[in-house]
Short mmCIF file of C-alpha atoms in Angstrom, two decimals:
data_model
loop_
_atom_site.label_atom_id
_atom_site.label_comp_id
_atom_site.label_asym_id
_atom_site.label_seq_id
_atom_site.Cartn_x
_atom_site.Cartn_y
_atom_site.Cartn_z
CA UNK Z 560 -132.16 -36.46 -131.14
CA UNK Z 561 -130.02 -39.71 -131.87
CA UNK Z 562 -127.93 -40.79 -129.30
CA UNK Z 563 -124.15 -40.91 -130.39
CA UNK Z 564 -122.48 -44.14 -131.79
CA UNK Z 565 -120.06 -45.48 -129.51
CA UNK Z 566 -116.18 -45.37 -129.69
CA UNK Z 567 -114.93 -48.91 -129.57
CA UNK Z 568 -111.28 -49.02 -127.88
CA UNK Z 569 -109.56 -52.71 -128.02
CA UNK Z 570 -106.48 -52.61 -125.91
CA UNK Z 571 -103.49 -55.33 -126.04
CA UNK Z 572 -103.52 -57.40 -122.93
CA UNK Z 573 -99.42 -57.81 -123.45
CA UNK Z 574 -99.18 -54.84 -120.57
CA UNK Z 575 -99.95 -52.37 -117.80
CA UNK Z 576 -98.31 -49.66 -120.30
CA UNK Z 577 -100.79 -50.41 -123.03
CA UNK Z 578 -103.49 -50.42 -120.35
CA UNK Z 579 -102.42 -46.85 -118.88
CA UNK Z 580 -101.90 -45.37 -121.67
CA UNK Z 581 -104.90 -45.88 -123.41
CA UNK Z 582 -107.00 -45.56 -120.21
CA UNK Z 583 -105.05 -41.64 -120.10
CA UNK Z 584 -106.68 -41.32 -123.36
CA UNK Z 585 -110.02 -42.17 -122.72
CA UNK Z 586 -110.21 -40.10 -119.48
CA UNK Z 587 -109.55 -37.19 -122.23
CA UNK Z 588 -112.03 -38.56 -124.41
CA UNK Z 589 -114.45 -38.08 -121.85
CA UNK Z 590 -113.58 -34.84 -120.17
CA UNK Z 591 -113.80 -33.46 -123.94
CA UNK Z 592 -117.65 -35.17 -124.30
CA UNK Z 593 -119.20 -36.21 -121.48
CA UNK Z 594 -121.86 -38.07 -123.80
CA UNK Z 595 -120.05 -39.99 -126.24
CA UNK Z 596 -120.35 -43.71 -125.68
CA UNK Z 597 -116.65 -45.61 -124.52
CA UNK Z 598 -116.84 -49.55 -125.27
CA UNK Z 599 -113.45 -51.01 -123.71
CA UNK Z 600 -112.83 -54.10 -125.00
CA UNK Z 601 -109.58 -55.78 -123.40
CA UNK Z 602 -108.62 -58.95 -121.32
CA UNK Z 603 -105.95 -57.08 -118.46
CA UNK Z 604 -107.42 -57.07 -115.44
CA UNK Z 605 -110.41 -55.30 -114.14
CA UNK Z 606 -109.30 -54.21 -110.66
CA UNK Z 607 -106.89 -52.42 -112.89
CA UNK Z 608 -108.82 -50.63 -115.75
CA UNK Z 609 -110.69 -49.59 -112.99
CA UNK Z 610 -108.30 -47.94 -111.04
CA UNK Z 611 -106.39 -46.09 -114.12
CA UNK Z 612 -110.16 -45.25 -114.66
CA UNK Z 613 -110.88 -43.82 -111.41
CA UNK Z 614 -115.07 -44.27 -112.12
CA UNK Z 615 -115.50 -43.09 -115.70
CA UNK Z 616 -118.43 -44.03 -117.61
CA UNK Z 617 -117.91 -46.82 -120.03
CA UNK Z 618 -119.23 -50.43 -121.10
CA UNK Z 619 -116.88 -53.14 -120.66
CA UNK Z 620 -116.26 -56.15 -122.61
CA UNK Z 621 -113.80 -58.96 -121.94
CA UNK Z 622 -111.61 -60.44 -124.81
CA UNK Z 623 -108.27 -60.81 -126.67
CA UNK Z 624 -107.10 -60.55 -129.79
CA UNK Z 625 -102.84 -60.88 -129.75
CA UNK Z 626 -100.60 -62.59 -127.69
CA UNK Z 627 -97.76 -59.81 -127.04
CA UNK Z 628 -94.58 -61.52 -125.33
CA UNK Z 629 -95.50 -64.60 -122.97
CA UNK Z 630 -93.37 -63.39 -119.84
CA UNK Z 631 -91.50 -65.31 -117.29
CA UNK Z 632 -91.63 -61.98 -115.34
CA UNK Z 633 -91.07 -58.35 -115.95
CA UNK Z 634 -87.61 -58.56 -117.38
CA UNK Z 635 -87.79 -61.64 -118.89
CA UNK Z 636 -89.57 -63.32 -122.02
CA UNK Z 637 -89.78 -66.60 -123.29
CA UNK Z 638 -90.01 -66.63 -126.77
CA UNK Z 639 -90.59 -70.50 -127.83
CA UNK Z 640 -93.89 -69.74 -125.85
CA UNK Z 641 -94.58 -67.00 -127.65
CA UNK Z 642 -94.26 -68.52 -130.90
CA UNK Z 643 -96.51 -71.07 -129.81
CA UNK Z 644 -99.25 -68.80 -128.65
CA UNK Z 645 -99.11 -66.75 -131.59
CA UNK Z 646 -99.44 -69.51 -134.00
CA UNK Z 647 -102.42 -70.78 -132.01
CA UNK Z 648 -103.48 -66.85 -132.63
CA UNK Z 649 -102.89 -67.19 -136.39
CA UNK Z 650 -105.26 -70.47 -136.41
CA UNK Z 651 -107.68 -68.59 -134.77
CA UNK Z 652 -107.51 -65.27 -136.71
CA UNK Z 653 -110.24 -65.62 -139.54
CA UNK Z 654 -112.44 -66.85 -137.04
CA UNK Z 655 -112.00 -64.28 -134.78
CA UNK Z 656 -111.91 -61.58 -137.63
CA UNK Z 657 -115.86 -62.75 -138.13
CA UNK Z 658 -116.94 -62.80 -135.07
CA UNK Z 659 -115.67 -58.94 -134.28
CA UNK Z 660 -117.35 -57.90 -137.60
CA UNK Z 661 -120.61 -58.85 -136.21
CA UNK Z 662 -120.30 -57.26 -132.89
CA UNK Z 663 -119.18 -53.75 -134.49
CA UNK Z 664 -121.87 -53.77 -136.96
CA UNK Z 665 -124.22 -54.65 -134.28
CA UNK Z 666 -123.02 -51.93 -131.62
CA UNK Z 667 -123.27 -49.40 -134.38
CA UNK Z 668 -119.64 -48.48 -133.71
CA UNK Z 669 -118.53 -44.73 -135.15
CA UNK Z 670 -114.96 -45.34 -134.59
CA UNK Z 671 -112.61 -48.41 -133.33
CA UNK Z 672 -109.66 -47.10 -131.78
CA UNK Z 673 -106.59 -50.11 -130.98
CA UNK Z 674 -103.19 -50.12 -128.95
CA UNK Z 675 -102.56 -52.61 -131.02
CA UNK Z 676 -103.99 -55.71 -131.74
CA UNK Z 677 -104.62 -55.75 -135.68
CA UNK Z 678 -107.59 -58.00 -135.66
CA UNK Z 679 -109.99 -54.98 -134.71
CA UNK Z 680 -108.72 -52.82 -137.17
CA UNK Z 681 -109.15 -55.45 -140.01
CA UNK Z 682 -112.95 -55.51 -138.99
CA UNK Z 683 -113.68 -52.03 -138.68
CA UNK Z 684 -112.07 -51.56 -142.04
CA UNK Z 685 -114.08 -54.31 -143.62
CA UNK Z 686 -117.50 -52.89 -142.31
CA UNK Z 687 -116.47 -49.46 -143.58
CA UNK Z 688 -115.24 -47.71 -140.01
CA UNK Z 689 -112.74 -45.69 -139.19
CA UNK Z 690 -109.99 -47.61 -137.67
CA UNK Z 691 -107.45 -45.72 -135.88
CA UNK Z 692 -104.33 -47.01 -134.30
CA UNK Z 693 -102.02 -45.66 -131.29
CA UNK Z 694 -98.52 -46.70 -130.29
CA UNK Z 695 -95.44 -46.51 -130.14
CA UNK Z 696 -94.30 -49.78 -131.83
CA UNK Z 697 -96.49 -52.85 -134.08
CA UNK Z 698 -96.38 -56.22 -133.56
CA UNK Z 699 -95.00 -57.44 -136.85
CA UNK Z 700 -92.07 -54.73 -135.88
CA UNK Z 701 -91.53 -56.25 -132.57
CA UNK Z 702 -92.11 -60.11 -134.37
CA UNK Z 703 -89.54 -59.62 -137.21
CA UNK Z 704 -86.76 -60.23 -135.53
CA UNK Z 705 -87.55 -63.76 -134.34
CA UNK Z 706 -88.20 -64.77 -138.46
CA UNK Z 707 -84.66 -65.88 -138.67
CA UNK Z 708 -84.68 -68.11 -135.74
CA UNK Z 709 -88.03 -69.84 -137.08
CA UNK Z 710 -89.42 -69.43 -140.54
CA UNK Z 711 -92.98 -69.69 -138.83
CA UNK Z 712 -92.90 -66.10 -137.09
CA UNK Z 713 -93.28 -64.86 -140.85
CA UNK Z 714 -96.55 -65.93 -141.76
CA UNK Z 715 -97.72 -64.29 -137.58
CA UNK Z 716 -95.61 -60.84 -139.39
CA UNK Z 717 -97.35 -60.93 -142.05
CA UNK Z 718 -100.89 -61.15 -140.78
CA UNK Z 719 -100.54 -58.29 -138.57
CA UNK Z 720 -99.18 -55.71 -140.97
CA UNK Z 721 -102.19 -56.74 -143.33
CA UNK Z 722 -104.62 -55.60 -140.27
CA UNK Z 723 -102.06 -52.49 -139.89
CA UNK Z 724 -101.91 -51.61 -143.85
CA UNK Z 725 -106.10 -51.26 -143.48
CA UNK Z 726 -105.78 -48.36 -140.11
CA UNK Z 727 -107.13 -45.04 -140.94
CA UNK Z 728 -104.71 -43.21 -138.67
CA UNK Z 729 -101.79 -44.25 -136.51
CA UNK Z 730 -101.59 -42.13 -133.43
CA UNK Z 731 -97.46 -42.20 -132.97
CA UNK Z 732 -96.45 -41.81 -129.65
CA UNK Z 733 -93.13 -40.80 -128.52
CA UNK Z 734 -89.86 -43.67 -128.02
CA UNK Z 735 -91.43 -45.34 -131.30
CA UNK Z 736 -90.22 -47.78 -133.93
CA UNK Z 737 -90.88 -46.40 -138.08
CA UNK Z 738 -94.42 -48.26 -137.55
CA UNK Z 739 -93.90 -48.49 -141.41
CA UNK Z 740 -97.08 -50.85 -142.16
CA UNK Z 741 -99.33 -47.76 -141.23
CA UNK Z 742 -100.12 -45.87 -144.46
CA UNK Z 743 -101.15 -42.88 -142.62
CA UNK Z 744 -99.72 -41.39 -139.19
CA UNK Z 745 -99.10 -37.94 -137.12
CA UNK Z 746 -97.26 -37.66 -134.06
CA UNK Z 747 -98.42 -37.18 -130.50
CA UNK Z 748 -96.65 -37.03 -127.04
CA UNK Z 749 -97.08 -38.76 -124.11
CA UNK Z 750 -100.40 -39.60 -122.13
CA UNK Z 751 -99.73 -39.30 -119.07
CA UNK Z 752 -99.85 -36.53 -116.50
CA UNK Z 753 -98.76 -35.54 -113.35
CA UNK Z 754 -99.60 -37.74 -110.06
CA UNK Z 755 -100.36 -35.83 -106.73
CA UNK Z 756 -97.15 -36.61 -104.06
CA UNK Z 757 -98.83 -37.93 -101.05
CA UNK Z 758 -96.07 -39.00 -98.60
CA UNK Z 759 -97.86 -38.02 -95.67
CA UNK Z 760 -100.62 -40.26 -96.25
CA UNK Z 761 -98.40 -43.14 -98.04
CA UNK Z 762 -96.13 -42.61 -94.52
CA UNK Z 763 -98.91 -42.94 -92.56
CA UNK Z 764 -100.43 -46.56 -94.53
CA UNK Z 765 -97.78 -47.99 -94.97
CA UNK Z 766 -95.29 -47.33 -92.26
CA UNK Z 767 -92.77 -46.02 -94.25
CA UNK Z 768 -90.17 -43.38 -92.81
CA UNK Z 769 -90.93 -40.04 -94.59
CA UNK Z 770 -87.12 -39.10 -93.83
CA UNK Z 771 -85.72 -41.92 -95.94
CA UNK Z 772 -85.11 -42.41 -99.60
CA UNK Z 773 -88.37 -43.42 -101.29
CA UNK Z 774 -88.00 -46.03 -104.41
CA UNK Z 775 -90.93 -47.80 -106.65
CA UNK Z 776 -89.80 -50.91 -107.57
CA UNK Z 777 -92.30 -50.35 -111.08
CA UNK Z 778 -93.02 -54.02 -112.01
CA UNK Z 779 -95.78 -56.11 -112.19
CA UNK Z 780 -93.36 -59.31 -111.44
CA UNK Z 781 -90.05 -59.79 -110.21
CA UNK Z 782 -88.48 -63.49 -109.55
CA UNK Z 783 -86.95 -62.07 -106.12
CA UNK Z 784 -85.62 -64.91 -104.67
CA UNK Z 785 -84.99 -65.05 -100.72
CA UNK Z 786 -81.29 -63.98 -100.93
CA UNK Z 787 -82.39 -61.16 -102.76
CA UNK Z 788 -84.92 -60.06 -100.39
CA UNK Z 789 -82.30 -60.34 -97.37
CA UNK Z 790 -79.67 -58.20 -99.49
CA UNK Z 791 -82.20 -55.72 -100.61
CA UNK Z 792 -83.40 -55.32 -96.51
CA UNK Z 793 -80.52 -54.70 -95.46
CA UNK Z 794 -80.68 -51.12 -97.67
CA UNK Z 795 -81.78 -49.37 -94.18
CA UNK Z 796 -81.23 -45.90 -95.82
CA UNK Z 797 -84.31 -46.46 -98.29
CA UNK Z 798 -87.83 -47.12 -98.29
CA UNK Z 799 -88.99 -49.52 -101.56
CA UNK Z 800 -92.60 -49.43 -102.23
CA UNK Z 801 -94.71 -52.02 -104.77
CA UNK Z 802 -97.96 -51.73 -106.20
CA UNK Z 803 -99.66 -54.95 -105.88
CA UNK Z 804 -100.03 -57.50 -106.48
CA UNK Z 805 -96.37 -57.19 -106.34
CA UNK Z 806 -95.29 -58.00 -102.45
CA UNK Z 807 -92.76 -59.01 -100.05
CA UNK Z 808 -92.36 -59.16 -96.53
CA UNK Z 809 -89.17 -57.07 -94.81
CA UNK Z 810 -88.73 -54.10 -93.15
CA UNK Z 811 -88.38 -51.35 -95.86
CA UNK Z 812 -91.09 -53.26 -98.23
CA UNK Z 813 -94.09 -51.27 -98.58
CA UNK Z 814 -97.12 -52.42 -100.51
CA UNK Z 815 -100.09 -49.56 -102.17
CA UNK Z 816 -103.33 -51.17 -103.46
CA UNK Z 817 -103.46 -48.84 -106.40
CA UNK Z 818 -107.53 -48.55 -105.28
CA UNK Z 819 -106.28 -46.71 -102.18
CA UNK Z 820 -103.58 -44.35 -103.94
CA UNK Z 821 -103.12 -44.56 -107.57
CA UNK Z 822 -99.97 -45.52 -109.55
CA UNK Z 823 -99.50 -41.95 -110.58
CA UNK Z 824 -99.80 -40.97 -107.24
CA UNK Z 825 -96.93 -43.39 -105.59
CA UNK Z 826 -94.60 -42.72 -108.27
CA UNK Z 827 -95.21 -38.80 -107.39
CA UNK Z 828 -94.61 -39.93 -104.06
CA UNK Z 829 -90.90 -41.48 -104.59
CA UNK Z 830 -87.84 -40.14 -105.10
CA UNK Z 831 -86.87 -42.42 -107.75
CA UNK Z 832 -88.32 -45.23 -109.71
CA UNK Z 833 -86.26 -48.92 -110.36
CA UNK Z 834 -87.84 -50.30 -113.22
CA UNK Z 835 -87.67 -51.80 -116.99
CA UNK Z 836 -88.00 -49.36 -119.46
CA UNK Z 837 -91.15 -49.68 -121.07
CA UNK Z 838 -93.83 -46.56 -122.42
CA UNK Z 839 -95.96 -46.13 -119.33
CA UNK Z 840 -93.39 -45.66 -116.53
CA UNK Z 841 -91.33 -43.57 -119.02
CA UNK Z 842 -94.50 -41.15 -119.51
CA UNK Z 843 -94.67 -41.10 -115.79
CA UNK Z 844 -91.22 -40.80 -114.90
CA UNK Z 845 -91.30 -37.67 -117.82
CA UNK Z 846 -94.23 -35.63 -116.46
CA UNK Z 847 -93.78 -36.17 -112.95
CA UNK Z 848 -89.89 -35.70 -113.09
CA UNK Z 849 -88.38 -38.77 -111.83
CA UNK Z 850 -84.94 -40.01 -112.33
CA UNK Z 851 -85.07 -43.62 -113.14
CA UNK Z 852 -82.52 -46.65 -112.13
CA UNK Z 853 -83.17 -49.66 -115.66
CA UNK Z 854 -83.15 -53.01 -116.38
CA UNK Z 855 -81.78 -54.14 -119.38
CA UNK Z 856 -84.80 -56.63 -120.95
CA UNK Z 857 -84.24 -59.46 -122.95
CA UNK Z 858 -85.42 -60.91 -126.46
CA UNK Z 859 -87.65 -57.46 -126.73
CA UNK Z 860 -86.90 -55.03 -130.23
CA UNK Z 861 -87.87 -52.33 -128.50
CA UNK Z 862 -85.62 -52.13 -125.60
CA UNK Z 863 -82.90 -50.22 -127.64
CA UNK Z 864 -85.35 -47.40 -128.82
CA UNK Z 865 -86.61 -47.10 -125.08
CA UNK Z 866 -82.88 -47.06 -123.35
CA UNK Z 867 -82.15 -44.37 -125.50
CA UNK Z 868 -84.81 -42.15 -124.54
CA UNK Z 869 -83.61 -43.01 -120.66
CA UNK Z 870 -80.43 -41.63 -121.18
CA UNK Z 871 -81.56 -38.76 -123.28
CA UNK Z 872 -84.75 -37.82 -121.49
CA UNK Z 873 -84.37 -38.46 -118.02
CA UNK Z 874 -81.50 -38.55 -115.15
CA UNK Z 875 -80.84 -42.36 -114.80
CA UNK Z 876 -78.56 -45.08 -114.06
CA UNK Z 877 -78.07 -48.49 -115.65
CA UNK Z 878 -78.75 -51.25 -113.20
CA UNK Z 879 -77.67 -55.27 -114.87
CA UNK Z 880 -79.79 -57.48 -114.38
CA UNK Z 881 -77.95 -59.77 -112.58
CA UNK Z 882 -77.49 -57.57 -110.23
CA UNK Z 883 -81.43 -56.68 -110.06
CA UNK Z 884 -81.77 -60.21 -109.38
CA UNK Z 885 -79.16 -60.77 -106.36
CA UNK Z 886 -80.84 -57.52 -104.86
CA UNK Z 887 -77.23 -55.74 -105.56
CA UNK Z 888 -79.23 -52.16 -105.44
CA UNK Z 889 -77.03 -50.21 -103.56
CA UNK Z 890 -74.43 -48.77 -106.25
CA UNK Z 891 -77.20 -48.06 -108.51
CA UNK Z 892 -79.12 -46.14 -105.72
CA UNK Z 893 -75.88 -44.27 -104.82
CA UNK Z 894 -75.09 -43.29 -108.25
CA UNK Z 895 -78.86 -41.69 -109.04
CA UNK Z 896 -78.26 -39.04 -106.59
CA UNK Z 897 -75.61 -37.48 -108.49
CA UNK Z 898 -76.78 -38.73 -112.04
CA UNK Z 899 -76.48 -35.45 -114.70
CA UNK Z 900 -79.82 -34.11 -115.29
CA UNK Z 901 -81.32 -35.00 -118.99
CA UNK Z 902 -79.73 -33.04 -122.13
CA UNK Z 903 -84.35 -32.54 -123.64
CA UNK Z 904 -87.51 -32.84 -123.19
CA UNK Z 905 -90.52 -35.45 -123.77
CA UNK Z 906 -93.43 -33.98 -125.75
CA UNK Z 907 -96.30 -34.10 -123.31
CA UNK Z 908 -100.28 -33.74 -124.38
CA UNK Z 909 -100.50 -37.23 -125.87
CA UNK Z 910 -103.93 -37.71 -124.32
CA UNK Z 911 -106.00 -34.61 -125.52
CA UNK Z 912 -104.04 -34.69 -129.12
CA UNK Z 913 -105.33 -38.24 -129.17
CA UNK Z 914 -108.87 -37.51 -127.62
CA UNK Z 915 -109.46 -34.43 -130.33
CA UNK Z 916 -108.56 -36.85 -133.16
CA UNK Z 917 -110.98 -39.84 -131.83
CA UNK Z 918 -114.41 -37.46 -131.52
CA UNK Z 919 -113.11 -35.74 -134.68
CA UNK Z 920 -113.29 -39.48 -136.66
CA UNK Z 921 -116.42 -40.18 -134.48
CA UNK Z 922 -118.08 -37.71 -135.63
CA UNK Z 923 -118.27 -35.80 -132.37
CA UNK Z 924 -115.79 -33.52 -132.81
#
C-alpha cells in the first residue's frame, strides 16, 4: 500500500498563540490518524513546539516566512521596525516563493495548512495543492492600518492578500477580523482544551503557598523594572507564577519550565490570569474558566476585536498599562474577585473541526 502524503503545517513565528493553537490542532490531527505524516515548518522555538507537543510524531523543519509585529516586549510594538523587516520580507518574497515550491513538490505534500504566513499558500496553490488557512485575523488586515502613516506598508498589504486570495479554505476562529481576502471560509471555535489543576505539585516545586491567591503573569516578556518588582513583592496576599523564560527573583515569584508542567496545566492551576489579550490565553482562559485582569496593547488592529470578547466572554478587569508597568497590581487584583461573571459563551471544538477538515483535504478523511 502507498504510504500517505504528508500534511505540511507552516506556522507564523510572530507568537506563542499562533504556536499553541496550531500545535492544539495537530495533536487532533493525530489522535484522528495516527499514520498521516505532520511536517511542521516554523521558526518559534523548539523547547516550545515541543512542549505544546508533548512527544507527537512529526518532522520538523526550521524557517520563516512573515515578520508579524517586531516587539519591544509583550505589550509593546515598534512599528518603524516592523516596516523595515517587512520590506526586507517583500525583497525576499519571489525568492522565497521558489524555493518553497520545490520543497512541496519534492515532499509530495497532500495538503499545506498555514496560521498565516501567505507565502506557503501561494506555493501550494501554484503546484496545484490544497492550501488551507486558519486564524483569526490576516496580515494585510492587521498591516492596513499603518498605509497612511507610510505609503510603503501598501505594496507589504498587497502581497499578502494575493497569497490569501489563492487559500482553498480559511479555518475562522473565534475573536476574528472579516478576513475578507479569503474567497472561501467556515467557522470554527477555539483549540484549546482544558489543563489539569495541579497545585499540589506546583506548591510543592515551586514553594508557593497553596492558601494564597494564585496569578499567571501570561507573557513571554515584560520590561519589569526594579521598582516594579519591589511594588509587586510587596502583594504578600498572592502568589504570581511565570512560565519561562519569563523570571524574577522575590518572594511570591514562582517560575514553571513548561517541560515540567505544561502551560495549560499552570493556568488550570491559578486563580486568575494577568495578561494581554491575545487568541491563545483567551482559548485558555475560555475552556478552563479563568477570569482574566488585561493590558491594553499598543499599535496592534486587533486589540479592539479581542477586548471585546474579554468583557463579553469572560469575568475580567481592565488593568492600564502604566500601571502594569509600576507593578500597581493591587486594585486590579481586588476588583477580579467580585468582577460579574460573563453575559455568553466561547464556541469550543476548534481543534477536531479543524483536524476533520485537514485529513478530509488530505485525502485521509
Amino acid at each position: 500500500m502507498k504510504a500517505p502524503s504528508p500534511v505540511v503545517y507552516y506556522i507564523t513565528s510572530h507568537g506563542f498563540g499562533h504556536g499553541a493553537r496550531s500545535c492544539d490542532i495537530l495533536r487532533a490531527v493525530r489522535e484522528a490518524d495516527a499514520e498521516v505524516p505532520l511536517i511542521v515548518v516554523s521558526d518559534l522555538p523548539a523547547p516550545f513546539l515541543e512542549a505544546r507537543l508533548g512527544g507527537l510524531r512529526c518532522a520538523f523543519r526550521r524557517a520563516r516566512f512573515d515578520v508579524g509585529m517586531v516587539q519591544i516586549d509583550s505589550v509593546r510594538v515598534d512599528v518603524p521596525a516592523t516596516l523595515a523587516a517587512c520590506v526586507e520580507w517583500l525583497r525576499r518574497a519571489d525568492a522565497v516563493l521558489a524555493e518553497e515550491r520545490r520543497f512541496l513538490r519534492e515532499s509530495g505534500a497532500a495538503a499545506v495548512v498555514c496560521d498565516i504566513p501567505s507565502i506557503p499558500l501561494e506555493a501550494a496553490a501554484l503546484e496545484g495543492i490544497p492550501a488551507l488557512a486558519a486564524g483569526n485575523f490576516g496580515w494585510d488586515w492587521i498591516y492596513e492600518e499603518f498605509v497612511s502613516r507610510d505609503p510603503a506598508w501598501a505594496e507589504i498589504v498587497a502581497r499578502f492578500r494575493r497569497g490569501y486570495s489563492l487559500s482553498s479554505l480559511l479555518m475562522r476562529m473565534p475573536f476574528a477580523e472579516p478576513m475578507a481576502a479569503f474567497p472561501r471560509r467556515v467557522e470554527i471555535g477555539v483549540t484549546a482544551r482544558p489543563g489539569t489543576p495541579r497545585r499540589r505539585e506546583l506548591a510543592s516545586l515551586t514553594g508557593a503557598d497553596p492558601s494564597k491567591r494564585w496569578v499567571l503573569l501570561s507573557f513571554a516578556e515584560l520590561a519589569w523594572e526594579e521598582a516594579a518588582l519591589r511594588a509587586v513583592s510587596r502583594l504578600v496576599d498572592w502568589e504570581f507564577f511565570t512560565v519561562l523564560p519569563l523570571r524574577w527573583d522575590g518572594p511570591n515569584f514562582r517560575a514553571v519550565d513548561r517541560r515540567a508542567v505544561s502551560y495549560a496545566d499552570v493556568l488550570a492551576s491559578c486563580d486568575a490570569v494577568l495578561t494581554k489579550p491575545g487568541f491563545g490565553v483567551l482559548s485558555d482562559c475560555a475552556v478552563n474558566g479563568k477570569p482574566i485582569i488585561y493590558v491594553e496593547r499598543t499599535d496592534f488592529r486587533e486589540y479592539p476585536i479581542l477586548e471585546a470578547a474579554v468583557r463579553q466572554y469572560y469575568r475580567s478587569v481592565h488593568l492600564p498599562a502604566e500601571q502594569l508597568y509600576r507593578g500597581d497590581l493591587r486594585s486590579a487584583l481586588e476588583a477580579i474577585e467580585t468582577a460579574p461573571e460573563p453575559v455568553a459563551r466561547v464556541a469550543t471544538g476548534g481543534d477536531r473541526a479543524a483536524a476533520e477538515i485537514i485529513l478530509k483535504t488530505a485525502g485521509q478523511g
